[in-house]
CSV table of C-alpha atoms and ligand atoms in Angstrom, one decimal:
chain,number,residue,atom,x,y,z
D,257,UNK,CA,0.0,0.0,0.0
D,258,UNK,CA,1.2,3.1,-0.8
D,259,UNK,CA,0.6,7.1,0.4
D,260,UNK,CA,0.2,9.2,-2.5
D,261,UNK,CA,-0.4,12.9,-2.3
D,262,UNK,CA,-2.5,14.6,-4.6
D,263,UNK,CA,-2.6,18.5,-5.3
D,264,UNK,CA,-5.3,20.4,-7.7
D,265,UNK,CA,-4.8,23.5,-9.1
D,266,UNK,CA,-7.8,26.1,-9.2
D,267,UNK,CA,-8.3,25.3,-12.8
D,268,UNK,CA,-8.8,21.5,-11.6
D,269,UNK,CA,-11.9,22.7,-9.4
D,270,UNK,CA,-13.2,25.3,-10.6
D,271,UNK,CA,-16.7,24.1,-11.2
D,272,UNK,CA,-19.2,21.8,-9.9
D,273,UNK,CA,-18.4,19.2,-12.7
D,274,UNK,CA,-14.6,19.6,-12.3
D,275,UNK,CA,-14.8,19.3,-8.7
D,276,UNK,CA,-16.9,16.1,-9.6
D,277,UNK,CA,-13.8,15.1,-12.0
D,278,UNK,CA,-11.4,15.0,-9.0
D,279,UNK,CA,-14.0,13.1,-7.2
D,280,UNK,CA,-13.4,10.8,-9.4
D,281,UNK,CA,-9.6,10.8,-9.6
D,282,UNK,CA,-9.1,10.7,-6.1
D,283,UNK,CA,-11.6,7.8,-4.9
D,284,UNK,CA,-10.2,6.0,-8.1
D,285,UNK,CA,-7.0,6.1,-6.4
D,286,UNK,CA,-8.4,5.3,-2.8
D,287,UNK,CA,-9.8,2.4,-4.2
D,288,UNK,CA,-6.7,1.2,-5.4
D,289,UNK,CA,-5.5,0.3,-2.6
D,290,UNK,CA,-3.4,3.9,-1.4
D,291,UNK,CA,-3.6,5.8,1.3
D,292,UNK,CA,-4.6,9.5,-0.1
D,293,UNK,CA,-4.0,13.3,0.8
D,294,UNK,CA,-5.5,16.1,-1.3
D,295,UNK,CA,-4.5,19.4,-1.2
D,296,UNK,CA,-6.5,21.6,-3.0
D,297,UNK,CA,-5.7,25.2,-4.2
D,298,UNK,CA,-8.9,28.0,-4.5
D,299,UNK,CA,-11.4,27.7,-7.3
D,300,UNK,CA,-10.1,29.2,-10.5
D,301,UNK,CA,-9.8,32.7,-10.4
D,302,UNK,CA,-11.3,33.6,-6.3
D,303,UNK,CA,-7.9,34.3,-5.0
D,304,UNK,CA,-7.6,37.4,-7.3
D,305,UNK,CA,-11.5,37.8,-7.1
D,306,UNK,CA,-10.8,38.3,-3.1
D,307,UNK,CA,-8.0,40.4,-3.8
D,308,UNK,CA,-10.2,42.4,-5.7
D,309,UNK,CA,-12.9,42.6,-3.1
D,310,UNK,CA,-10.9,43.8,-0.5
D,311,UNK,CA,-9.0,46.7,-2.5
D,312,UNK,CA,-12.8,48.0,-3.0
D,313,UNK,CA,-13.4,47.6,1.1
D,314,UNK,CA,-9.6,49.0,1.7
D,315,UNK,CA,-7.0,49.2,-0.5
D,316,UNK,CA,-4.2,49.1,2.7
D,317,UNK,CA,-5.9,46.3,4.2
D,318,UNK,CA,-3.6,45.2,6.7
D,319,UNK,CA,-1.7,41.7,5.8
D,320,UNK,CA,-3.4,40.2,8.6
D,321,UNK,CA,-6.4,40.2,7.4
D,322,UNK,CA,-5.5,39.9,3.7
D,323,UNK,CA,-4.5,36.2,4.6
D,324,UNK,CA,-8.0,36.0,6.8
D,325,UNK,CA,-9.5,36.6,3.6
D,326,UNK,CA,-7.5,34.5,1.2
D,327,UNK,CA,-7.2,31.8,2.9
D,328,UNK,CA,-11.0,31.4,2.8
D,329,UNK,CA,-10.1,30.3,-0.9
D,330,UNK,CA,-8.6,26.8,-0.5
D,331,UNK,CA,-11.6,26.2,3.0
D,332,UNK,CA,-13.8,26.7,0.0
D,333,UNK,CA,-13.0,24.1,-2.3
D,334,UNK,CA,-11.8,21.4,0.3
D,335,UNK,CA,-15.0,21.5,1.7
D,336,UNK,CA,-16.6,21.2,-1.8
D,337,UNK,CA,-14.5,18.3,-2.8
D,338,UNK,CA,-15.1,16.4,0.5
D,339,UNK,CA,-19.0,16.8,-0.1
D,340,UNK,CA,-18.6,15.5,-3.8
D,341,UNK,CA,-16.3,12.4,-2.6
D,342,UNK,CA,-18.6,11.8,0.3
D,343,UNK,CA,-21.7,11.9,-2.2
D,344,UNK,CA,-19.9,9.1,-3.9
D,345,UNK,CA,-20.1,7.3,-0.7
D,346,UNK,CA,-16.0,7.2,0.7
D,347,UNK,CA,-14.9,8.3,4.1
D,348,UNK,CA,-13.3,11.8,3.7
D,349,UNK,CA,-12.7,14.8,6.0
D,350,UNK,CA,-11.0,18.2,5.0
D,351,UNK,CA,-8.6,19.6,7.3
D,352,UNK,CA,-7.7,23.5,7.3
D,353,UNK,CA,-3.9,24.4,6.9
D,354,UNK,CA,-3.5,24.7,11.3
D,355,UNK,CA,-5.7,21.6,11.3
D,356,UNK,CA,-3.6,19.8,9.5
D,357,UNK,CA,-0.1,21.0,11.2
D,358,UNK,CA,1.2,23.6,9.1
D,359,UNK,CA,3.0,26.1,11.6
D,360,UNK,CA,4.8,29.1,9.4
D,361,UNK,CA,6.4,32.3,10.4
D,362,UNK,CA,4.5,35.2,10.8
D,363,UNK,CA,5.4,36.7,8.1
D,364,UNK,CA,1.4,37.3,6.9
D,365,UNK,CA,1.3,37.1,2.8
D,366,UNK,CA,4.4,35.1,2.2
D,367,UNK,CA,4.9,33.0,5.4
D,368,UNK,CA,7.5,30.1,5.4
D,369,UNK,CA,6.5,26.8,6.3
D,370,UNK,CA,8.2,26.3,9.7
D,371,UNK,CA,7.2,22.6,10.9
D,372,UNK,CA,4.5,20.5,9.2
D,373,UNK,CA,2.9,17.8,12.0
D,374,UNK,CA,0.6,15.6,10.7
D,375,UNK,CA,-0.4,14.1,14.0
D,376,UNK,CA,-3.8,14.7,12.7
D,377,UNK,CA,-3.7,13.8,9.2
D,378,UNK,CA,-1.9,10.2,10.4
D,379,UNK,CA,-5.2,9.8,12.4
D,380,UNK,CA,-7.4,10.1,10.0
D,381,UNK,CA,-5.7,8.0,7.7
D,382,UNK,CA,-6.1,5.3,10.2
D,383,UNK,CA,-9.4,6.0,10.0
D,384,UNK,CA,-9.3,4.9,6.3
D,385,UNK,CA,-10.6,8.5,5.4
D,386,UNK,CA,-9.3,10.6,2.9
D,387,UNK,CA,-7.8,13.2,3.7
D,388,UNK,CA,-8.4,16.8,2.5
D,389,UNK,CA,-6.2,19.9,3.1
D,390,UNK,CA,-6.1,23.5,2.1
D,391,UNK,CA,-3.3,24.3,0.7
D,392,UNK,CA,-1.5,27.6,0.7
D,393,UNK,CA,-1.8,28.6,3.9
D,394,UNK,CA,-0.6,27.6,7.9
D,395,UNK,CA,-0.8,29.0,11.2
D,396,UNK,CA,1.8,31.2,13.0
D,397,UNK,CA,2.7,31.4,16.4
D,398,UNK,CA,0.4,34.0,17.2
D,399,UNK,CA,-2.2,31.6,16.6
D,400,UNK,CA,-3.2,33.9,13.3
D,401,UNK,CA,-4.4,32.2,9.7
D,402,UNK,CA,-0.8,32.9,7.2
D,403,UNK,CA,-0.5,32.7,3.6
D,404,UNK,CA,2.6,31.2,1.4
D,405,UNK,CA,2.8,33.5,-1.1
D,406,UNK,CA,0.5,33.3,-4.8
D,407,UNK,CA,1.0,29.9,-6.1
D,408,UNK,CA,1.9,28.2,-2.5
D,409,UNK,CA,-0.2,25.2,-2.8
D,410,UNK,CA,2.5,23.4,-4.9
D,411,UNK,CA,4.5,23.9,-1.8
D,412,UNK,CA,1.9,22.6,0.4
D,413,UNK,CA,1.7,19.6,-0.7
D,414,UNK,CA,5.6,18.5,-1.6
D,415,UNK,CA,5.8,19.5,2.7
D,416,UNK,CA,3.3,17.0,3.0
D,417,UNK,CA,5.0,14.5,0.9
D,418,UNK,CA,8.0,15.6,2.7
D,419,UNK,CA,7.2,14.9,6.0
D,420,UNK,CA,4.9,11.8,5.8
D,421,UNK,CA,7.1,10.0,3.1
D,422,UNK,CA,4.9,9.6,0.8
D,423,UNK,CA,5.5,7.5,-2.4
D,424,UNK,CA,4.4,9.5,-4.8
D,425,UNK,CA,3.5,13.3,-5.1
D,426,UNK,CA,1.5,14.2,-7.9
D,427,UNK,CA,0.8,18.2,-8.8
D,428,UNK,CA,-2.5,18.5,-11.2
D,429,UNK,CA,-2.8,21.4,-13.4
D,430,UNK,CA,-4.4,22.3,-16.5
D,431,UNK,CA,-1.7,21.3,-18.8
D,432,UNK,CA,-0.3,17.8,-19.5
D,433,UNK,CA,3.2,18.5,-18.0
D,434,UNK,CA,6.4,20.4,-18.9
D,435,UNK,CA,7.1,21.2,-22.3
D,436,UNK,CA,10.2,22.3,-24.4
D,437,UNK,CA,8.1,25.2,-24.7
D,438,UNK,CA,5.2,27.2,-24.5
D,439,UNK,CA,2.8,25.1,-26.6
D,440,UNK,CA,0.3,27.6,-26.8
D,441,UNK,CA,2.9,29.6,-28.8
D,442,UNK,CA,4.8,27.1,-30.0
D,443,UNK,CA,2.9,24.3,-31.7
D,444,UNK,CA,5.4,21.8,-32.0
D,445,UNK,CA,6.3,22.4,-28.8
D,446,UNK,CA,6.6,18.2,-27.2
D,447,UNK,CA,5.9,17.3,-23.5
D,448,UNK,CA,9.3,15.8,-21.3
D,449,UNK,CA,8.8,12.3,-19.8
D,450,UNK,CA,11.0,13.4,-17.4
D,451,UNK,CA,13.1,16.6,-15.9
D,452,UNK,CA,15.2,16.9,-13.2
D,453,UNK,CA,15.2,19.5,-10.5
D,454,UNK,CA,17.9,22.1,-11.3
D,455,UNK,CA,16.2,22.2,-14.8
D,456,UNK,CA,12.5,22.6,-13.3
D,457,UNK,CA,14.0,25.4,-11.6
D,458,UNK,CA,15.8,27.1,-14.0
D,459,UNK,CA,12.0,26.8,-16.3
D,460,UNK,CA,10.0,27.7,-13.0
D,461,UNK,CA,12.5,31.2,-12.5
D,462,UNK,CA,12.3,31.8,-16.6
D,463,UNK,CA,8.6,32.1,-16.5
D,464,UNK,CA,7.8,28.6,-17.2
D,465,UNK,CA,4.7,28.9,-14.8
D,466,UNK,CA,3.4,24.9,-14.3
D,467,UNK,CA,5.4,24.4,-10.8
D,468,UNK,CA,5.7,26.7,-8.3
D,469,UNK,CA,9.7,27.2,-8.3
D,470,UNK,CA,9.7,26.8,-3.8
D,471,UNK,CA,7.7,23.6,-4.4
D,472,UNK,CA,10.6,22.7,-6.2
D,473,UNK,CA,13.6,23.5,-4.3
D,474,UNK,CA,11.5,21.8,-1.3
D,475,UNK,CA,11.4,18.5,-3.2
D,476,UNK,CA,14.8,18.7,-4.7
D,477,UNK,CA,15.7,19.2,-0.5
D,478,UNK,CA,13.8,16.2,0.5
D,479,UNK,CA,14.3,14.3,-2.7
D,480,UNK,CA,10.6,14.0,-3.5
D,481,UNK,CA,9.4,12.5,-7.1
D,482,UNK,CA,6.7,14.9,-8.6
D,483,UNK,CA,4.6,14.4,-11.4
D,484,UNK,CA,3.3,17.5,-13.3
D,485,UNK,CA,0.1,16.1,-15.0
D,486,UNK,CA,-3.5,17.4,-16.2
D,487,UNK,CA,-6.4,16.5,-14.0
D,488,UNK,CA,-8.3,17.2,-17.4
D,489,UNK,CA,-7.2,14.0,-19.8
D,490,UNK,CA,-5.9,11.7,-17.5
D,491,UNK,CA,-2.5,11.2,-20.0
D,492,UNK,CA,0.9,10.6,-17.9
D,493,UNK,CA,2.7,13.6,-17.2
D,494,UNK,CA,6.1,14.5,-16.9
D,495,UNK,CA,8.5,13.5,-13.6
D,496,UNK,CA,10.4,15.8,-11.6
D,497,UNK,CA,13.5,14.0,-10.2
D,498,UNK,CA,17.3,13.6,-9.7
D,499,UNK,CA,19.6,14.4,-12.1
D,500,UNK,CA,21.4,11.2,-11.6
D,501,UNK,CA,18.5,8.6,-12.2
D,502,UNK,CA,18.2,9.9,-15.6
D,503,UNK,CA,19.9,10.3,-18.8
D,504,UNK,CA,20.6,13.8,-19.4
D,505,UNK,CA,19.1,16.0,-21.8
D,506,UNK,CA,20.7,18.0,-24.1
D,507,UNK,CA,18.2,20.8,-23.9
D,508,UNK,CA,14.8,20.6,-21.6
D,509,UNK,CA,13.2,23.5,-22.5
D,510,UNK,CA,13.3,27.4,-24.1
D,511,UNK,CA,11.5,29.5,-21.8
D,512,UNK,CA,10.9,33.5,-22.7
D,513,UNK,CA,10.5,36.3,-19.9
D,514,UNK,CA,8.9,39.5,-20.8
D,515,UNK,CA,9.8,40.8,-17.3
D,516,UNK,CA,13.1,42.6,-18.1
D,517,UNK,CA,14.0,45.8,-18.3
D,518,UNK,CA,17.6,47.0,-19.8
D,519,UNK,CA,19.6,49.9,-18.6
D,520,UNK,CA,23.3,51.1,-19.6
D,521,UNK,CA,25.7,53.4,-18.3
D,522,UNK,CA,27.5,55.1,-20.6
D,523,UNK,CA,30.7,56.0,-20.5
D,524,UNK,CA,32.3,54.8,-17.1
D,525,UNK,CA,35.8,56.4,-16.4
D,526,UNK,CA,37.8,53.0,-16.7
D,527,UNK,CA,39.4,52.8,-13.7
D,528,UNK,CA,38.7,50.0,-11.0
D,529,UNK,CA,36.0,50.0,-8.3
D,530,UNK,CA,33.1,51.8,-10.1
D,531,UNK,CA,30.9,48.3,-11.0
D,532,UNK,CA,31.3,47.5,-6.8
D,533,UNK,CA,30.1,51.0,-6.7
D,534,UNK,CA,26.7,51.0,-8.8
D,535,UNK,CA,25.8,47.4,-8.1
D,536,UNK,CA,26.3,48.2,-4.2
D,537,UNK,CA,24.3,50.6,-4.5
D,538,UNK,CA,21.7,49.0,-6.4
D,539,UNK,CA,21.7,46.4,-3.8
D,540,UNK,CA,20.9,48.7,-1.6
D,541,UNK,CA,17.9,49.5,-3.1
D,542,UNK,CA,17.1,45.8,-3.3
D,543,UNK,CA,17.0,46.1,-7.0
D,544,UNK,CA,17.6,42.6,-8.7
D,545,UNK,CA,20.2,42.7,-11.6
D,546,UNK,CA,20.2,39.3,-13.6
D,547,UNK,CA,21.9,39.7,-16.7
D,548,UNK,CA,25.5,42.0,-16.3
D,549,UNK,CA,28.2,43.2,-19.4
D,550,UNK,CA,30.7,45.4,-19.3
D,551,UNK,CA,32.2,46.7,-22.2
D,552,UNK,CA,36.3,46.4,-23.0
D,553,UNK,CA,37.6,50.1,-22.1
D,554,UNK,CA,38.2,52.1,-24.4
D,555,UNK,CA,39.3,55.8,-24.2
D,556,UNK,CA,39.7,55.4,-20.6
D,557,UNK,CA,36.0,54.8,-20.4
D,558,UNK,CA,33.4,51.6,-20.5
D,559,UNK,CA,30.1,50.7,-20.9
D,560,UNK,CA,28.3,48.6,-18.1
D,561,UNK,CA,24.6,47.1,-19.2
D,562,UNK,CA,22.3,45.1,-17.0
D,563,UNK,CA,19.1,43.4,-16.9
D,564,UNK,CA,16.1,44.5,-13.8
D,565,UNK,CA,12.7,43.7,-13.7
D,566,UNK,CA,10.5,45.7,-14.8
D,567,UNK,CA,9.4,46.6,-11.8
D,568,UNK,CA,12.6,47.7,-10.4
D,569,UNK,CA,13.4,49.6,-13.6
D,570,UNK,CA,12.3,53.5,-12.1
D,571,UNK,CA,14.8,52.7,-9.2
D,572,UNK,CA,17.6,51.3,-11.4
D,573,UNK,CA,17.4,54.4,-13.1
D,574,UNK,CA,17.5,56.3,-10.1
D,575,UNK,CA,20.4,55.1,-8.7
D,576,UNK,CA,22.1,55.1,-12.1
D,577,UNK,CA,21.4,58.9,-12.4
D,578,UNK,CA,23.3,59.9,-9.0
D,579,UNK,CA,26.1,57.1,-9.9
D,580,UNK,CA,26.5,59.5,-12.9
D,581,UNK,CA,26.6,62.6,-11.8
D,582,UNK,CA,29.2,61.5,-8.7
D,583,UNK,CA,31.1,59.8,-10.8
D,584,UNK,CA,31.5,61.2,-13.9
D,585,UNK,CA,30.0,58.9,-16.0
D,586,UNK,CA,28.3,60.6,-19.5
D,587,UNK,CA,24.5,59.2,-19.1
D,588,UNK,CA,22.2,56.6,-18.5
D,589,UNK,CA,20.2,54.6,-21.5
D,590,UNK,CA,17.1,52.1,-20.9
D,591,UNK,CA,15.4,50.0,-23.2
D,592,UNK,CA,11.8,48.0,-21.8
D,593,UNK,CA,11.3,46.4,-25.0
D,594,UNK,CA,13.3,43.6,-24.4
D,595,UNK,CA,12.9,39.8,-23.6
D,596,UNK,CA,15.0,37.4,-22.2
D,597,UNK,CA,14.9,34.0,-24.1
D,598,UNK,CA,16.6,31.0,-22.5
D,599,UNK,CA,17.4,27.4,-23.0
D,600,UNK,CA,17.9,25.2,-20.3
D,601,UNK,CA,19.5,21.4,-20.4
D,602,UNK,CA,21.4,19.5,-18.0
D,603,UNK,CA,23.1,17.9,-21.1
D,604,UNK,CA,24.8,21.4,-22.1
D,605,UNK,CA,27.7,20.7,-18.9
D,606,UNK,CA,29.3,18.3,-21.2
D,607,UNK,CA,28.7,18.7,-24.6
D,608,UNK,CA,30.5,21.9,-26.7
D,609,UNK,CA,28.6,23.5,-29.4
D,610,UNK,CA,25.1,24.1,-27.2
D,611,UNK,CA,25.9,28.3,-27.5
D,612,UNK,CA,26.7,28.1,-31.0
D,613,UNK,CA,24.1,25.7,-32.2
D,614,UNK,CA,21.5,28.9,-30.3
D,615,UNK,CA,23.0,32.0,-31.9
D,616,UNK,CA,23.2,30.0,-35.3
D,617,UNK,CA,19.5,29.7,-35.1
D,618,UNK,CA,19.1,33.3,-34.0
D,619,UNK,CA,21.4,34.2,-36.7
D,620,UNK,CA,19.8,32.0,-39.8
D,621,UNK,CA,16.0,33.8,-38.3
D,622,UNK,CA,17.9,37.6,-38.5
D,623,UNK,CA,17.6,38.2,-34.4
D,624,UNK,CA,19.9,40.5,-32.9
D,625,UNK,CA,21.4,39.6,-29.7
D,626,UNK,CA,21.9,42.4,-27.2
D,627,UNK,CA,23.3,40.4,-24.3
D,628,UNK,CA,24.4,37.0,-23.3
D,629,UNK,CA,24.5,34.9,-20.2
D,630,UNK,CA,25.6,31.3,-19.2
D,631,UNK,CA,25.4,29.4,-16.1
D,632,UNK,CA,26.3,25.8,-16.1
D,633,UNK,CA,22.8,24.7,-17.4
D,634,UNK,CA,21.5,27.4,-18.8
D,635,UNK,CA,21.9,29.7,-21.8
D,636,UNK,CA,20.0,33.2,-21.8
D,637,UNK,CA,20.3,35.8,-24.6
D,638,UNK,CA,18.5,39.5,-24.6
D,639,UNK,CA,16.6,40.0,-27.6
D,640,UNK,CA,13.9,42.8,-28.9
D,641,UNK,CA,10.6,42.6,-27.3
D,642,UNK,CA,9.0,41.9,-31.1
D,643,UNK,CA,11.6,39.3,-32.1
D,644,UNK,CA,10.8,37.0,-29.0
D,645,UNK,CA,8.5,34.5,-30.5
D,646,UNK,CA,10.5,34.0,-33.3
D,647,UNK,CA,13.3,33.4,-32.0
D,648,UNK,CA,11.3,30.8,-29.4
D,649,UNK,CA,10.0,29.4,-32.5
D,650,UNK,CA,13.9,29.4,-34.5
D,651,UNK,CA,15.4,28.0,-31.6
D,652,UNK,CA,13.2,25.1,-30.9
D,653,UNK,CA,13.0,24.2,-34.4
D,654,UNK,CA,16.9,23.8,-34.4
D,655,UNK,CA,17.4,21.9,-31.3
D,656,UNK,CA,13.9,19.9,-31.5
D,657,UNK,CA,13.4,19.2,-35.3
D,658,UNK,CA,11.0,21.4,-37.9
D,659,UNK,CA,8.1,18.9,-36.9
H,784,LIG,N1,-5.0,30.2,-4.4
H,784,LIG,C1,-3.6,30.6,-4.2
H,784,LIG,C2,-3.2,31.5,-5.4
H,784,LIG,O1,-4.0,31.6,-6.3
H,784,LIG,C3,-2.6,29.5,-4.0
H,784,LIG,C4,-2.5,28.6,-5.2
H,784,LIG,O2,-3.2,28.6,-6.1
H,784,LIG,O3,-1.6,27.8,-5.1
H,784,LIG,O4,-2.1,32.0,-5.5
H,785,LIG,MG1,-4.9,29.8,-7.5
């Protein structure tokens, strides 16, 4: 007998029929043989529906109650799950995050999981009920409801897995698993049987949005299989693993993030200690730089060009400006139409070529590269905004085949 633990998205119960459908997925399991734990995320879109409501109400709503409020979400559809599996006649019992053991810090909005202790959920099981739990959310040690963060019930239920040992952890969503690309852009984009952690989170960071990317790092800590499948057709999806049970890929995936921003600085004096300066500073400002080049000197000055999110771009600019005028730098130049394209493989480590073979195919489709990055499994390049999904598209097609 085994303990599988089973997590649906808000897509997956979003309805009175879908809820029906994991009914039926769950109980099928159950029958099986398997011990079973749910954790359910909100119905499709209430979190942001909430969200909504309460900027109407009070747009500074304190955190506090914003996690009162959200975590109504996930008591929502575990208790509407538990009444459709008890309708077709199995023991069952929902269980709210505290209920179930999840103690976090009290950090209300994006609380850590501290200690999961599933004194209570072992009882039930004993019980022979299925077990239902809300996910995203915990309690902290002021006794107060906290949330994980948008997107915390992957992580919910890998801490589950985590702490009960479960055999088998299985994250539905509404796509059939991880793909070498978008496929709604991509057509020929083809699902991975199998990808291993680092690569997960390298797709997860890059805007690849099936896992949540601490669900992740928790099951690459606690060595947890997942499976990334749709609760929709019931196909097999892809597995999230160790590296070292697997052959490696060459590539895994191309993943594209809008979110970047570029900004230069123009005409540095060359001389050393200026790049500590500006990127001290920006870290001050907790301003994220990703991608970083610095021109060769010349005429006792140099260029230096990162990457921020957008978000962070008015900052960046900010502290550029001052850097300028202290330093004697000549100005400051941004550009927001930009993308970040990316492949990502495990397989790239050890084989030559993998860089080339991606600016050849940006090259042959007439894509200008702005910047470049490289980490050990991971290729990024900085493209125009409008050249983005061609150059998806023209790398795929290289690395993948034309069909
Ligand atoms: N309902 C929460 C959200 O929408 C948590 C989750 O879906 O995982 O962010
Ligand atoms: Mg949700």
């Amino acid at each position: 007998m085994s303990l599988i633990v089973q997590k649906f998205g808000g897509t997956s119960v979003a309805n009175t029929e879908r809820i029906f459908n994991v009914a039926d997925i769950v109980t099928k399991t159950y029958e099986k043989g398997n011990d079973v734990v749910v954790v359910v995320s909100a119905q499709g879109d209430t979190t942001d529906e909430f969200i909504e409501k309460a900027n109407e109400i009070n747009p500074n709503a304190s955190k506090r109650e914003m996690d009162m409020l959200l975590s109504a979400g996930e008591q929502i559809s575990a208790s509407l799950l538990a009444m459709a599996i008890e309708k077709l006649g199995f023991p069952v019992v929902s269980l709210l995050g505290w209920q179930a053991g999840f103690s976090t810090s009290s950090t209300y909005g994006s609380a850590r999981i501290k200690r999961v202790t599933p004194d209570r959920i072992r009882k039930e099981i004993d019980k022979k009920n299925i077990v239902i739990v809300t996910g995203f959310q915990g309690v902290n040690k002021y006794d107060d409801m906290t949330t994980l963060g948008r997107g915390g019930s992957d992580t919910s239920a890998v801490a589950i897995a985590a702490v009960m040992h479960a055999d088998l952890c299985q994250i539905f969503t509404d796509v059939e698993g991880v793909f070498t690309a978008d496929p709604r852009k991509v057509p020929k984009a083809r699902k991975l049987d199998v990808i291993s952690y680092d690569e997960m989170l390298e797709l997860a960071t890059l805007g690849a949005q099936v896992l949540n990317n601490r669900s992740v790092e928790m099951a690459k800590k606690y060595n947890i299989e997942l499976e990334v499948l749709s609760s929709l057709t019931r196909v097999p999806g892809t597995i999230v693993k160790e590296e070292s049970k697997m052959e490696k890929m060459l590539i895994s995936g191309i993943a594209k993030d809008n979110d970047v921003a570029r900004i230069s600085i123009i005409g540095v004096p060359d001389k050393p200690g200026l790049a500590f300066r500006i990127f001290s500073k920006l870290a001050a400002k907790k301003v994220n730089v990703d991608v970083i080049l610095q021109s060769v000197g010349r005429d006792s000055t140099k260029d230096i060009s990162f990457t921020v999110p957008q978000s962070m771009m008015q900052d960046a600019i900010h502290v550029c400006n001052s850097f300028v005028e202290v330093n004697g730098a000549m100005h400051v130049v941004y550009d927001e139409n930009v993308s970040k394209v990316s492949i990502v493989g495990a397989g790239m480590e050890t084989h030559p070529g993998v860089a080339a073979t991606m600016f050849e195919s940006l090259f042959d489709a007439d894509i200008n590269i702005q910047m470049i990055s490289t980490s050990e499994i991971k290729i990024s390049v900085l493209i125009a905004r409008d050249d983005a999904d061609k150059a998806v598209t023209a790398i795929h097609n290289k690395f993948f085949g034309e069909d």
